XYZ file of C-alpha atoms in Angstrom:
556
model
C -43.064 17.163 54.687
C -39.391 17.211 55.449
C -38.406 18.651 58.796
C -35.364 20.862 58.748
C -32.914 22.202 61.226
C -31.962 25.866 60.854
C -33.635 25.942 57.411
C -31.885 22.934 55.783
C -31.926 19.132 56.073
C -29.094 17.395 57.825
C -28.073 13.734 57.656
C -29.520 13.175 61.116
C -32.878 14.633 59.950
C -32.935 12.269 56.962
C -31.985 9.255 59.133
C -34.829 9.941 61.571
C -37.350 9.911 58.719
C -36.175 6.538 57.309
C -37.978 3.311 58.236
C -36.196 -0.078 58.471
C -37.410 -3.675 58.611
C -35.124 -5.725 60.878
C -35.260 -9.519 61.088
C -33.439 -11.092 64.092
C -31.761 -13.996 62.249
C -29.770 -14.923 65.337
C -32.958 -15.839 67.143
C -34.473 -17.968 64.379
C -34.219 -21.742 64.419
C -33.818 -23.666 61.198
C -34.346 -27.343 60.536
C -31.136 -29.382 60.283
C -31.709 -30.047 56.576
C -31.589 -26.306 55.854
C -28.103 -25.897 57.328
C -25.560 -25.526 54.535
C -22.676 -27.976 54.513
C -20.335 -25.059 53.899
C -21.249 -23.640 57.289
C -19.784 -26.710 59.047
C -16.501 -26.642 57.165
C -13.269 -24.808 57.764
C -12.126 -22.278 55.171
C -8.612 -23.619 54.821
C -7.559 -20.660 52.694
C -7.781 -18.548 55.859
C -5.745 -20.897 58.045
C -2.301 -19.636 57.165
C -0.004 -17.742 59.515
C -1.257 -14.489 57.979
C -4.577 -14.962 59.774
C -3.764 -16.648 63.109
C -6.925 -15.330 64.777
C -9.328 -16.971 62.332
C -12.133 -18.936 63.984
C -12.401 -22.530 62.778
C -15.759 -24.300 62.887
C -15.844 -28.011 63.661
C -18.816 -30.273 63.133
C -20.446 -31.034 66.495
C -22.289 -34.355 66.871
C -25.909 -34.033 67.971
C -25.497 -36.922 70.396
C -23.470 -34.824 72.827
C -20.156 -36.515 71.996
C -16.873 -34.638 71.810
C -16.369 -32.399 68.757
C -14.533 -34.039 65.877
C -12.990 -32.769 62.676
C -15.249 -34.753 60.365
C -16.487 -31.568 58.748
C -13.077 -30.465 57.428
C -12.493 -30.077 53.721
C -10.733 -33.299 52.840
C -8.245 -33.876 50.072
C -6.870 -37.135 48.718
C -3.138 -37.801 48.745
C -1.615 -38.769 45.414
C -0.659 -42.390 44.835
C 2.971 -43.480 44.680
C 3.916 -45.745 41.799
C 7.003 -47.950 41.463
C 9.017 -47.992 38.295
C 9.011 -51.790 38.377
C 6.971 -54.534 39.954
C 9.280 -55.061 42.931
C 7.962 -54.169 46.373
C 9.579 -51.070 47.866
C 9.016 -48.783 50.798
C 7.110 -46.433 48.504
C 4.534 -49.011 47.432
C 1.590 -48.578 49.758
C 0.158 -51.967 48.740
C 3.346 -53.924 49.193
C 4.619 -55.519 52.342
C 8.028 -54.037 53.152
C 10.889 -56.434 53.584
C 12.405 -56.968 57.004
C 14.777 -54.064 57.686
C 17.534 -56.380 58.862
C 18.195 -59.931 59.783
C 18.234 -60.079 63.561
C 20.021 -63.421 63.457
C 23.103 -61.597 62.146
C 23.551 -59.955 65.573
C 25.402 -62.254 68.003
C 23.462 -62.945 71.187
C 24.859 -62.507 74.683
C 24.864 -66.292 75.090
C 27.375 -66.570 72.238
C 29.365 -63.532 73.342
C 29.091 -62.759 77.083
C 30.780 -59.389 76.520
C 27.568 -58.146 74.862
C 25.868 -57.764 78.234
C 26.680 -54.819 80.495
C 26.624 -57.066 83.549
C 29.946 -58.610 82.474
C 32.689 -57.990 85.069
C 34.916 -56.368 82.439
C 32.695 -53.269 82.456
C 32.604 -53.008 86.252
C 29.108 -51.465 86.419
C 26.954 -51.806 89.567
C 24.024 -54.166 89.400
C 21.475 -51.389 90.023
C 22.749 -49.472 86.984
C 22.626 -52.557 84.759
C 19.032 -53.177 85.880
C 18.096 -49.594 85.023
C 19.528 -50.020 81.537
C 17.591 -53.279 81.135
C 14.341 -51.630 82.280
C 14.815 -49.071 79.512
C 15.237 -51.748 76.863
C 19.040 -52.010 76.816
C 19.678 -55.630 77.744
C 22.554 -56.241 75.334
C 24.942 -54.078 73.353
C 26.260 -54.274 69.801
C 29.639 -55.899 69.076
C 31.156 -52.578 67.971
C 30.099 -50.966 71.257
C 31.791 -53.714 73.244
C 34.954 -53.445 71.167
C 35.046 -49.678 71.597
C 34.436 -49.719 75.367
C 37.079 -52.343 75.995
C 39.789 -50.317 74.263
C 42.893 -49.991 76.410
C 42.626 -47.190 78.961
C 39.073 -46.098 78.153
C 37.054 -47.614 81.001
C 39.755 -46.526 83.452
C 39.648 -42.949 82.148
C 43.311 -42.908 81.157
C 42.740 -42.313 77.438
C 40.635 -39.873 75.431
C 38.320 -41.158 72.707
C 36.959 -39.854 69.397
C 34.545 -42.125 67.554
C 31.890 -42.096 64.855
C 28.914 -44.328 64.121
C 25.851 -43.945 61.892
C 22.681 -42.382 63.254
C 20.817 -44.912 65.378
C 23.927 -47.058 65.798
C 24.221 -46.571 69.564
C 26.804 -43.784 69.899
C 25.285 -42.253 73.013
C 25.368 -45.503 75.003
C 29.144 -45.748 74.710
C 29.571 -42.215 76.051
C 27.017 -42.817 78.824
C 28.832 -45.924 80.050
C 32.233 -44.196 80.057
C 30.779 -41.163 81.853
C 28.955 -43.173 84.529
C 31.961 -45.430 85.022
C 34.095 -42.363 85.764
C 31.528 -40.731 88.079
C 31.004 -43.928 90.068
C 34.683 -44.819 90.174
C 35.912 -41.818 92.144
C 34.377 -40.246 95.288
C 34.075 -36.650 94.083
C 34.333 -37.156 90.327
C 32.077 -34.986 88.188
C 31.160 -35.123 84.516
C 30.087 -32.567 81.915
C 28.004 -33.617 78.935
C 28.012 -30.974 76.181
C 25.177 -30.781 73.641
C 24.494 -28.134 70.975
C 20.798 -27.387 71.583
C 18.511 -26.760 74.523
C 16.026 -29.427 73.474
C 18.792 -32.017 73.381
C 19.884 -30.986 76.855
C 16.353 -31.324 78.230
C 15.875 -34.738 76.677
C 19.237 -36.012 77.918
C 18.499 -34.852 81.468
C 15.311 -36.911 81.501
C 17.128 -39.967 80.129
C 20.066 -39.803 82.557
C 17.874 -39.303 85.606
C 16.047 -42.511 84.755
C 19.333 -44.334 84.210
C 20.847 -43.330 87.575
C 17.654 -43.665 89.620
C 18.454 -45.683 92.728
C 22.170 -45.838 91.870
C 24.260 -44.658 94.840
C 27.910 -43.978 95.409
C 30.065 -43.087 98.420
C 30.869 -39.392 98.211
C 33.566 -37.758 100.331
C 33.233 -34.002 100.699
C 36.341 -32.012 101.592
C 35.741 -29.232 104.120
C 37.878 -27.049 106.341
C 37.411 -26.061 109.951
C 40.013 -23.824 111.624
C 42.372 -24.607 108.790
C 42.181 -28.372 109.311
C 40.933 -30.335 106.334
C 38.884 -33.408 106.832
C 36.463 -35.548 104.902
C 33.027 -36.694 105.821
C 30.521 -38.960 104.145
C 27.750 -37.070 102.372
C 24.275 -38.212 103.384
C 22.809 -37.893 99.898
C 24.506 -40.653 97.927
C 22.413 -40.358 94.788
C 23.887 -39.160 91.488
C 22.718 -35.617 90.854
C 22.005 -34.772 87.194
C 21.480 -31.049 86.539
C 20.928 -29.164 83.296
C 22.558 -25.831 82.461
C 21.194 -23.937 79.473
C 19.850 -20.535 78.555
C 16.474 -19.861 80.146
C 16.748 -22.616 82.745
C 15.586 -21.821 86.272
C 18.086 -24.030 88.061
C 20.056 -22.458 90.893
C 22.478 -25.329 91.265
C 26.162 -24.469 91.411
C 29.189 -26.445 90.263
C 29.537 -28.070 93.667
C 25.923 -29.267 93.648
C 26.126 -31.617 90.684
C 27.644 -34.930 89.711
C 26.668 -34.811 86.030
C 26.138 -31.437 84.350
C 24.286 -31.511 81.015
C 25.076 -28.241 79.238
C 24.973 -26.276 76.036
C 28.292 -25.047 74.599
C 28.036 -21.698 76.329
C 27.153 -23.035 79.768
C 29.841 -25.722 79.608
C 32.511 -23.046 79.115
C 31.100 -21.079 82.042
C 31.172 -24.146 84.322
C 34.783 -24.940 83.444
C 35.781 -21.308 84.056
C 34.024 -21.386 87.435
C 35.730 -24.640 88.422
C 39.132 -23.204 87.488
C 38.514 -19.998 89.469
C 37.323 -21.965 92.521
C 40.266 -24.388 92.252
C 37.844 -27.339 92.054
C 38.663 -28.311 88.485
C 40.375 -31.414 89.893
C 36.883 -32.825 90.551
C 36.156 -32.875 86.820
C 36.763 -36.401 85.588
C 35.266 -36.604 82.091
C 33.798 -34.302 79.443
C 31.555 -35.684 76.674
C 31.447 -33.644 73.448
C 28.383 -34.714 71.472
C 27.890 -33.644 67.844
C 31.645 -33.094 67.593
C 31.337 -32.140 63.914
C 29.878 -28.805 65.035
C 33.399 -27.700 65.896
C 33.377 -26.520 62.275
C 30.218 -24.413 62.792
C 30.712 -20.784 61.741
C 28.786 -19.341 64.694
C 29.314 -21.625 67.710
C 32.066 -24.021 66.723
C 34.741 -21.895 68.380
C 33.099 -22.525 71.777
C 33.678 -26.271 71.491
C 37.249 -25.700 70.325
C 37.857 -23.286 73.203
C 36.496 -25.769 75.726
C 38.653 -28.607 74.433
C 41.744 -26.378 74.428
C 41.202 -25.448 78.095
C 40.866 -29.093 79.077
C 44.015 -30.087 77.201
C 46.003 -27.341 78.926
C 45.129 -28.455 82.466
C 47.896 -29.936 84.606
C 45.542 -32.736 85.676
C 44.248 -34.776 82.765
C 40.503 -34.867 82.115
C 39.127 -37.638 79.925
C 37.624 -36.180 76.721
C 35.125 -38.237 74.712
C 33.976 -36.843 71.363
C 31.394 -38.448 69.093
C 29.522 -37.702 65.889
C 27.727 -39.454 63.061
C 29.216 -37.237 60.348
C 32.922 -36.817 61.110
C 34.989 -37.108 57.912
C 38.343 -36.506 59.668
C 38.176 -38.668 62.773
C 41.912 -39.377 62.837
C 42.839 -35.694 62.584
C 40.650 -34.714 65.539
C 41.856 -37.720 67.527
C 45.446 -36.597 66.998
C 44.608 -33.070 68.194
C 42.846 -34.407 71.319
C 45.548 -37.043 71.920
C 42.807 -39.657 71.758
C 42.113 -43.108 70.477
C 39.770 -43.173 67.518
C 37.132 -45.686 66.564
C 34.958 -45.761 63.465
C 31.863 -47.929 63.054
C 29.695 -48.249 59.977
C 27.202 -50.594 61.597
C 23.533 -49.701 61.059
C 20.972 -51.717 63.051
C 18.308 -50.587 60.584
C 19.462 -49.813 57.024
C 18.566 -46.326 55.837
C 17.453 -45.792 52.245
C 17.841 -42.294 50.860
C 15.926 -40.790 47.977
C 15.592 -37.461 46.211
C 12.093 -36.474 45.076
C 12.066 -33.918 42.269
C 9.135 -32.952 40.074
C 7.057 -35.920 41.334
C 9.825 -38.418 40.487
C 11.723 -40.483 43.078
C 15.452 -40.992 42.549
C 17.514 -43.422 44.687
C 20.703 -42.011 46.226
C 23.526 -43.661 48.122
C 24.782 -41.105 50.663
C 23.823 -37.740 52.182
C 26.583 -36.169 50.110
C 24.939 -37.567 46.986
C 21.640 -36.061 48.116
C 23.328 -32.685 48.593
C 25.037 -32.779 45.207
C 21.860 -33.827 43.412
C 19.733 -31.244 45.232
C 22.163 -28.482 44.268
C 21.462 -29.306 40.613
C 17.689 -28.938 40.979
C 17.363 -25.764 38.940
C 15.177 -26.167 35.912
C 14.447 -29.472 34.126
C 16.022 -32.557 35.666
C 18.761 -34.066 33.492
C 17.273 -37.539 33.024
C 20.591 -38.966 31.902
C 22.015 -38.519 35.442
C 19.636 -40.893 37.227
C 16.669 -43.078 36.414
C 13.698 -42.676 38.771
C 12.714 -45.672 40.876
C 9.163 -44.409 41.305
C 6.772 -41.577 40.621
C 4.095 -39.666 42.493
C 0.920 -38.944 40.589
C 0.123 -35.295 39.961
C -2.735 -33.951 42.076
C -5.907 -32.325 40.835
C -6.262 -30.218 44.007
C -5.110 -26.627 43.693
C -3.500 -26.815 47.142
C -1.248 -29.617 45.869
C -0.483 -28.105 42.485
C 3.149 -27.647 43.544
C 5.089 -30.917 43.044
C 6.907 -30.261 46.338
C 3.700 -29.938 48.393
C 2.169 -32.887 46.574
C 5.185 -35.094 47.325
C 5.361 -34.155 51.010
C 1.679 -34.925 51.558
C 1.781 -38.165 49.554
C 4.867 -39.527 51.334
C 3.663 -38.620 54.828
C 0.145 -39.993 54.318
C 1.538 -43.156 52.689
C 3.592 -43.945 55.809
C 0.781 -43.059 58.225
C -1.787 -45.106 56.289
C 0.302 -48.220 56.957
C 0.604 -47.436 60.662
C 4.174 -46.085 60.553
C 5.466 -42.828 61.976
C 6.724 -40.031 59.754
C 8.768 -36.880 60.388
C 8.572 -33.871 58.062
C 11.255 -31.192 58.267
C 10.619 -27.783 56.713
C 12.677 -24.663 56.107
C 10.497 -22.259 58.102
C 7.889 -22.185 60.854
C 5.167 -20.967 58.527
C 5.815 -23.878 56.159
C 5.558 -26.305 59.080
C 2.065 -25.141 59.941
C 0.940 -25.085 56.309
C 2.225 -28.605 55.656
C 0.675 -29.895 58.875
C -2.746 -28.603 57.788
C -2.406 -30.098 54.302
C -1.305 -33.498 55.624
C -4.097 -33.586 58.210
C -6.695 -32.996 55.481
C -5.456 -36.068 53.604
C -5.063 -38.403 56.577
C -7.258 -41.518 56.687
C -10.144 -41.913 59.124
C -9.514 -43.779 62.368
C -11.636 -45.702 64.838
C -13.379 -44.146 67.816
C -10.760 -45.437 70.279
C -7.958 -43.626 68.437
C -10.020 -40.449 68.146
C -10.757 -40.551 71.885
C -7.033 -40.882 72.645
C -6.303 -37.867 70.460
C -8.998 -35.860 72.191
C -7.266 -36.702 75.464
C -4.067 -35.217 74.032
C -5.967 -32.043 73.157
C -7.312 -31.926 76.704
C -3.832 -32.356 78.191
C -2.536 -29.499 76.046
C -5.468 -27.230 76.824
C -4.883 -27.333 80.593
C -1.267 -26.182 80.294
C -0.378 -22.621 81.175
C 0.302 -21.779 77.523
C -3.070 -23.163 76.469
C -3.979 -25.108 73.344
C -2.750 -23.816 70.026
C -5.789 -23.416 67.785
C -4.152 -25.084 64.801
C -3.070 -28.084 66.883
C -6.701 -28.477 67.917
C -7.462 -29.058 64.240
C -4.534 -31.270 63.202
C -4.204 -33.552 66.242
C -7.600 -35.284 65.715
C -6.174 -36.357 62.351
C -2.955 -37.685 63.901
C -0.698 -34.776 62.864
C 1.262 -32.395 65.090
C 3.814 -29.689 64.483
C 6.393 -27.553 66.261
C 6.788 -23.918 65.353
C 10.122 -22.951 66.841
C 13.838 -23.529 66.615
C 14.522 -26.021 69.294
C 16.673 -29.044 69.883
C 15.625 -32.740 69.666
C 16.891 -35.932 67.542
C 16.040 -38.238 64.371
C 16.322 -38.585 60.651
C 13.264 -40.133 58.977
C 9.981 -38.828 57.422
C 7.398 -37.133 59.731
C 5.329 -33.989 60.290
C 6.644 -31.847 63.167
C 8.028 -28.380 63.690
C 10.888 -27.475 66.087
C 10.128 -26.451 69.592
C 12.330 -24.109 71.535
C 12.411 -20.354 71.975
C 9.102 -19.077 70.542
C 7.263 -22.305 69.945
C 5.917 -25.046 72.088
C 6.743 -25.228 75.758
C 8.686 -28.158 77.175
C 5.463 -29.645 78.558
C 3.825 -29.489 75.141
C 6.814 -31.153 73.530
C 6.758 -33.979 76.053
C 3.031 -34.574 75.568
C 3.321 -34.691 71.776
C 6.482 -36.802 71.800
C 4.826 -39.312 74.127
C 1.733 -39.402 71.899
C 3.954 -40.044 68.894
C 5.844 -42.832 70.659
C 2.487 -44.440 71.482
C 1.358 -44.125 67.842
C -1.512 -41.817 68.777
C 0.098 -39.172 66.580
C 1.623 -40.535 63.388
C 3.083 -37.455 61.704
C 5.155 -34.653 63.203
C 6.172 -31.576 61.199
C 9.111 -29.447 62.363
C 11.853 -27.151 61.157
C 15.185 -28.644 60.152
C 16.898 -27.489 63.339
C 14.828 -30.055 65.218
C 16.594 -32.838 63.330
C 19.779 -32.222 65.299
C 18.306 -33.656 68.446
C 15.241 -35.853 68.420
C 14.932 -39.473 69.455
C 11.630 -40.228 67.780
C 11.288 -43.537 65.924
C 10.209 -42.908 62.344
C 9.694 -45.134 59.348
C 10.141 -42.219 56.966
C 11.834 -38.835 57.267
C 10.927 -36.128 54.772
C 13.016 -33.007 54.241
C 10.954 -30.394 52.402
C 13.481 -28.310 50.496
C 17.237 -27.880 50.776
C 17.325 -24.881 53.108
C 17.097 -24.237 56.829
C 15.899 -20.654 56.985
C 18.095 -18.745 54.555
C 21.019 -21.164 54.705
C 21.438 -24.271 52.583
C 21.393 -27.602 54.417
C 24.920 -28.950 54.582
C 25.707 -32.649 54.004
C 26.407 -33.008 57.753
C 22.827 -32.002 58.575
C 21.482 -34.489 56.015
């Protein structure tokens, strides 16, 4: 009989009269053979940025070993076919030809000027040894010719020069800058770079170069109106970075070499002018000089150069870029010598991949022009493809663009080479990194252990381990999810790291792992390409946009 409250049945009355049979599944043990394979696999459809909190399940070995990603849903990268029988970089079964003939480079025994220890350069022995310890034992002929230009090593003349990416531009500027700093007691230098990541990387490089290199510094002081000079106890060369978000408290008088972004460089020059210490500034290096044409920040570089040119005391200005089309015009404006080199230590082959077909191109401008025509069917009469990428049967790779990115990255990694993949957005970086990691080949236990060590190093940082990186790194793939500043132009899988992405410590750990071939693919946004020194066999640019803006030929 139904019990009622106040003459009628309520929902609570009905609930009390119901009976339930509950089985505590969480407490039941099942044999291993009854565990579904699907329960040990990651649902990759839920891995996108729209669901960042998703929990990913990894297969755990019963032997007590570290977790691995062997239970992930794997896909197979499409094969790359050549249009002819000749071996090319895209043929995974072919042995690539030697990138260049090393015998074509004169040795220092044939040309003594190709070693930095030559008296003409006037560098201290400790500095030359530091360069040698970092792999720079000789220089290229064009570098020697450029450095020995009249008035350059003495700081009397300005210089504007161009050289292809990887051709050794930075070394010329470093030698001129260090020569000036070491040649005068209180001389200071400013090195201007466009991005924070580039600044951070350059600071690390320069500190290694000047380690143990001393100079006699005379500091001017005043006591009761009488000026005198005394020898500073600390004779080391102080390299300090100035950029947005940095925690340094160093002032203009505390540095010998200031590595700055555009904004901070202008602030330092203004401070030196106000404090009447601008006479200590001996040389200013303007890297990525082509950015003077940038719509948003180019005026800062132009403003800085104009201030320096208007000073009563001349300051040596050195500008360099890989993509300057009007070197002579800028050299005339800066009252500088100009030098142009087309030497490439490693030849770069450029291709456009469209609709699973690979088209050879000659220059970045040709890539830009061809990419701008990629609307609708490709006009086959324009170019004949040199290779093709097989269409994929996986729904995730149904798009020819996704299929090509995965195939090219996995092809390079399968042969032990590094690859860099640049994407238009942060979300695309993460998506591509997951797709590439699912197609990566299996590796031996030693490699897997090294990658687990990388995961451990990342997990103990203050920012913690990114969940997606914990999935991709065991497969040899990493990514950066921010707009930062680093340098390279080849095919890999990374994503930029600056403001909202990976911390500087994370970037260093991943970059070191990539250099050591523990990680083979890095995926990043296109802004990262402006400043990364990561060796890559192949560089992949996924799409022709960086955010909402089209990629200009200079960026390519």
